[in-house]
Coordinates of N, CA and C in Angstrom, one line a residue:
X244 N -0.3 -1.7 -0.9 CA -1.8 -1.9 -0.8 C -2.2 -2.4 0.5
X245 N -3.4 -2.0 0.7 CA -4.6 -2.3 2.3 C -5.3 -2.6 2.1
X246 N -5.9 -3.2 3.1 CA -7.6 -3.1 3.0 C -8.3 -2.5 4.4
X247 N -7.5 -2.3 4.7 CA -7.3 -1.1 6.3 C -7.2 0.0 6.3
X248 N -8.9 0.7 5.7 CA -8.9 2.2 5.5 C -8.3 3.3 7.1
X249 N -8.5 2.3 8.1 CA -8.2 3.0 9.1 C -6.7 3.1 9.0
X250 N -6.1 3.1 8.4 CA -4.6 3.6 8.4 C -4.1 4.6 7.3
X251 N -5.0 5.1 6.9 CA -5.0 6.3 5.6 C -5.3 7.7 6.5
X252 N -4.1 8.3 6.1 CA -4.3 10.0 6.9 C -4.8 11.0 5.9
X253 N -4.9 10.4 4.3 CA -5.9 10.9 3.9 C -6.5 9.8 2.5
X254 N -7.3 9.9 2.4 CA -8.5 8.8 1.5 C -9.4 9.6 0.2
X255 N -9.3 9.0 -0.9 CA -10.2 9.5 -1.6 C -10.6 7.9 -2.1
X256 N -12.3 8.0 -2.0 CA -12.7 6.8 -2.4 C -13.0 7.2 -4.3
X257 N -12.7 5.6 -4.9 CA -12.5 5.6 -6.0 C -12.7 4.3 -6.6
X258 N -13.3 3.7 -7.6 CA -13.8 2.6 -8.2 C -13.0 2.6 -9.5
X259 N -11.5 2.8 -9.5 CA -10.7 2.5 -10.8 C -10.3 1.0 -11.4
X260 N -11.0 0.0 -11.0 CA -10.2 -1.4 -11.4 C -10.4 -1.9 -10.6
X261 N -9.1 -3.2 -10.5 CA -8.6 -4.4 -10.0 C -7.3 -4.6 -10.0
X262 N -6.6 -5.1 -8.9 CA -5.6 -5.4 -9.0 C -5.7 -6.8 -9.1
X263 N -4.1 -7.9 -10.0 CA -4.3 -8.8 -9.8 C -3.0 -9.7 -9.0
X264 N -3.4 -10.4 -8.4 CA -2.1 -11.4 -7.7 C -1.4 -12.3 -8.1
X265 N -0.7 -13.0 -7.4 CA 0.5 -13.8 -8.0 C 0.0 -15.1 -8.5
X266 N -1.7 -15.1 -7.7 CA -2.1 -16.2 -8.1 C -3.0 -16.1 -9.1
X267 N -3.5 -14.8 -9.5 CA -4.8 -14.5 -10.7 C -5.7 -14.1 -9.8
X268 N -6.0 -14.6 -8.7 CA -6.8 -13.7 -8.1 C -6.5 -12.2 -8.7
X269 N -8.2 -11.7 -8.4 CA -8.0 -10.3 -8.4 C -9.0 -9.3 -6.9
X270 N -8.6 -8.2 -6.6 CA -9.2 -7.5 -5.8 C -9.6 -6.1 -5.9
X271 N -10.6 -5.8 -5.5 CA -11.3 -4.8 -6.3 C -10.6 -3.1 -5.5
X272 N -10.2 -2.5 -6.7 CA -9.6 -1.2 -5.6 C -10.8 -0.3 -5.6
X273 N -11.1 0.2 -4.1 CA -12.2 0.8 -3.7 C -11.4 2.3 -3.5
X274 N -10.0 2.7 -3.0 CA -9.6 4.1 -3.0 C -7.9 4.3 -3.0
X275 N -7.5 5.4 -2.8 CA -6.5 5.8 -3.1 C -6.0 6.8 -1.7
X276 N -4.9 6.9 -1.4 CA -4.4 8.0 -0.4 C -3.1 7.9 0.2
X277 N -2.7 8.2 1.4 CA -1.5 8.5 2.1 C -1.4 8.1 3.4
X278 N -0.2 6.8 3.4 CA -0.3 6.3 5.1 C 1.0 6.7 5.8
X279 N 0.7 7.2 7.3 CA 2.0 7.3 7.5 C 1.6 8.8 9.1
X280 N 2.2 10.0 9.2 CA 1.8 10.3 10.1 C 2.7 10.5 11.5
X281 N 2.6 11.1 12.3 CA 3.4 11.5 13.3 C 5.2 11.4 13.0
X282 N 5.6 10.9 13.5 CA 7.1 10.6 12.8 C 7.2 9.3 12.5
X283 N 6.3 8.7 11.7 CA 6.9 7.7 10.7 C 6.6 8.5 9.5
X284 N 7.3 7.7 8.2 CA 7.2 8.3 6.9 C 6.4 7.9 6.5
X285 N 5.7 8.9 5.9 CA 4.4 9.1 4.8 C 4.7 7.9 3.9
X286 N 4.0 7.2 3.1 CA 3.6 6.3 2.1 C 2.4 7.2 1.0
X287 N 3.0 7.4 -0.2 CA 1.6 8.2 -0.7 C 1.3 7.3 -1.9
X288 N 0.0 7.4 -2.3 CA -0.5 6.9 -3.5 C -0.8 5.3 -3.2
X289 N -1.2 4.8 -2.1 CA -1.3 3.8 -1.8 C -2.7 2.9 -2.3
X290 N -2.8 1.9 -2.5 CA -4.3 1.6 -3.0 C -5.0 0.5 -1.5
X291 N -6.3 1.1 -1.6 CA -6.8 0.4 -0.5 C -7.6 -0.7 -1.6
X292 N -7.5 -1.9 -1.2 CA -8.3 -2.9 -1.9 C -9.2 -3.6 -1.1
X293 N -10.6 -3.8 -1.6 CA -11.1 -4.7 -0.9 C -10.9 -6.1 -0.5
X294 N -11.2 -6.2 0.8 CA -11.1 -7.8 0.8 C -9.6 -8.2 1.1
X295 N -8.4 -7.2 1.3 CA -7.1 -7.5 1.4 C -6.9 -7.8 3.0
X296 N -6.5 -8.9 3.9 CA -6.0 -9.3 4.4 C -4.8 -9.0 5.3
X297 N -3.8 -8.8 4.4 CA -2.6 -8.6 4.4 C -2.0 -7.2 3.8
X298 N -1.2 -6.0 4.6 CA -1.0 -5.4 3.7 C 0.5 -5.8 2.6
X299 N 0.7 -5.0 2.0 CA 1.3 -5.4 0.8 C 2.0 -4.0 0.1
X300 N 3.5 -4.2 0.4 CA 4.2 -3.3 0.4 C 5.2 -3.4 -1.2
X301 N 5.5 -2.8 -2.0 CA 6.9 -3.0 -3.3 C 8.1 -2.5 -2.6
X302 N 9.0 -3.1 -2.3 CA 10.1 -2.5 -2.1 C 10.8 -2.3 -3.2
X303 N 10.4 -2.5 -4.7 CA 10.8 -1.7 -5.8 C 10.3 -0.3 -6.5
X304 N 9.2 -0.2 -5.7 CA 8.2 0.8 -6.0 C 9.1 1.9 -5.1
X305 N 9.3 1.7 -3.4 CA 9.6 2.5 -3.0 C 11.7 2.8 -3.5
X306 N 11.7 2.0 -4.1 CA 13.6 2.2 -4.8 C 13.3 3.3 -5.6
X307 N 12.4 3.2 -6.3 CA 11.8 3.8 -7.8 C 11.7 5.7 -7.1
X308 N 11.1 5.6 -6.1 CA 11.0 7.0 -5.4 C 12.0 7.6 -4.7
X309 N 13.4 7.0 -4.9 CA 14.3 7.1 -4.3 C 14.4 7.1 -3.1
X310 N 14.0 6.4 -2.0 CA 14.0 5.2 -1.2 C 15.2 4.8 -0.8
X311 N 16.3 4.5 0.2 CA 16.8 3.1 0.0 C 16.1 2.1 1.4
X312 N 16.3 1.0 0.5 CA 15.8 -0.1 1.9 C 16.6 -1.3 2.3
X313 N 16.7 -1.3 3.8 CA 17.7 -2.1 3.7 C 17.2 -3.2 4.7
X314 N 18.1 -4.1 4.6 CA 17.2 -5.2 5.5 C 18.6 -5.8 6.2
X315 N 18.2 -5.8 8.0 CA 19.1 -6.5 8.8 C 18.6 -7.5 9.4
X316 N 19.5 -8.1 9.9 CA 19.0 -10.0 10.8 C 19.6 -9.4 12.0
X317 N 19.2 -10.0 12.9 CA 19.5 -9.5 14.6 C 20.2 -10.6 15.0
X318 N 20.1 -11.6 14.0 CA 20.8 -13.2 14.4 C 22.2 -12.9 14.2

């Protein structure tokens, strides 16, 4: 999830709901599309939300699409 339409290489605006957070807040999803572009990897089906801050990534979502993700420390 965004709220940084400027990072969608493609956008369809869309009024399906809300998402809600860890805290009950909720945020209103205004569209749907694909981030990503030159040689980084595409991200599809992304939700742009209003009012989001921060973006907000699943790294279970992306396991689920067969994915793997791995995480290193440089320490």
């Amino acid at each position: 999830m965004t709220g940084d339409k400027k990072r969608f290489i493609s956008f369809e605006k869309k009024k399906q709901g809300f998402v809600t957070y860890g805290d009950n807040n909720k945020g209103r999803i205004i569209g749907t599309g694909d981030i990503g572009g030159g040689n980084t990897l595409t991200i599809k089906d992304v939700l742009c939300v209003e009012g989001l801050k921060h973006n907000l990534l699943s790294i279970s979502q992306l396991c689920d699409k067969g994915l793997k993700v791995t995480f290193e420390s440089d320490r």
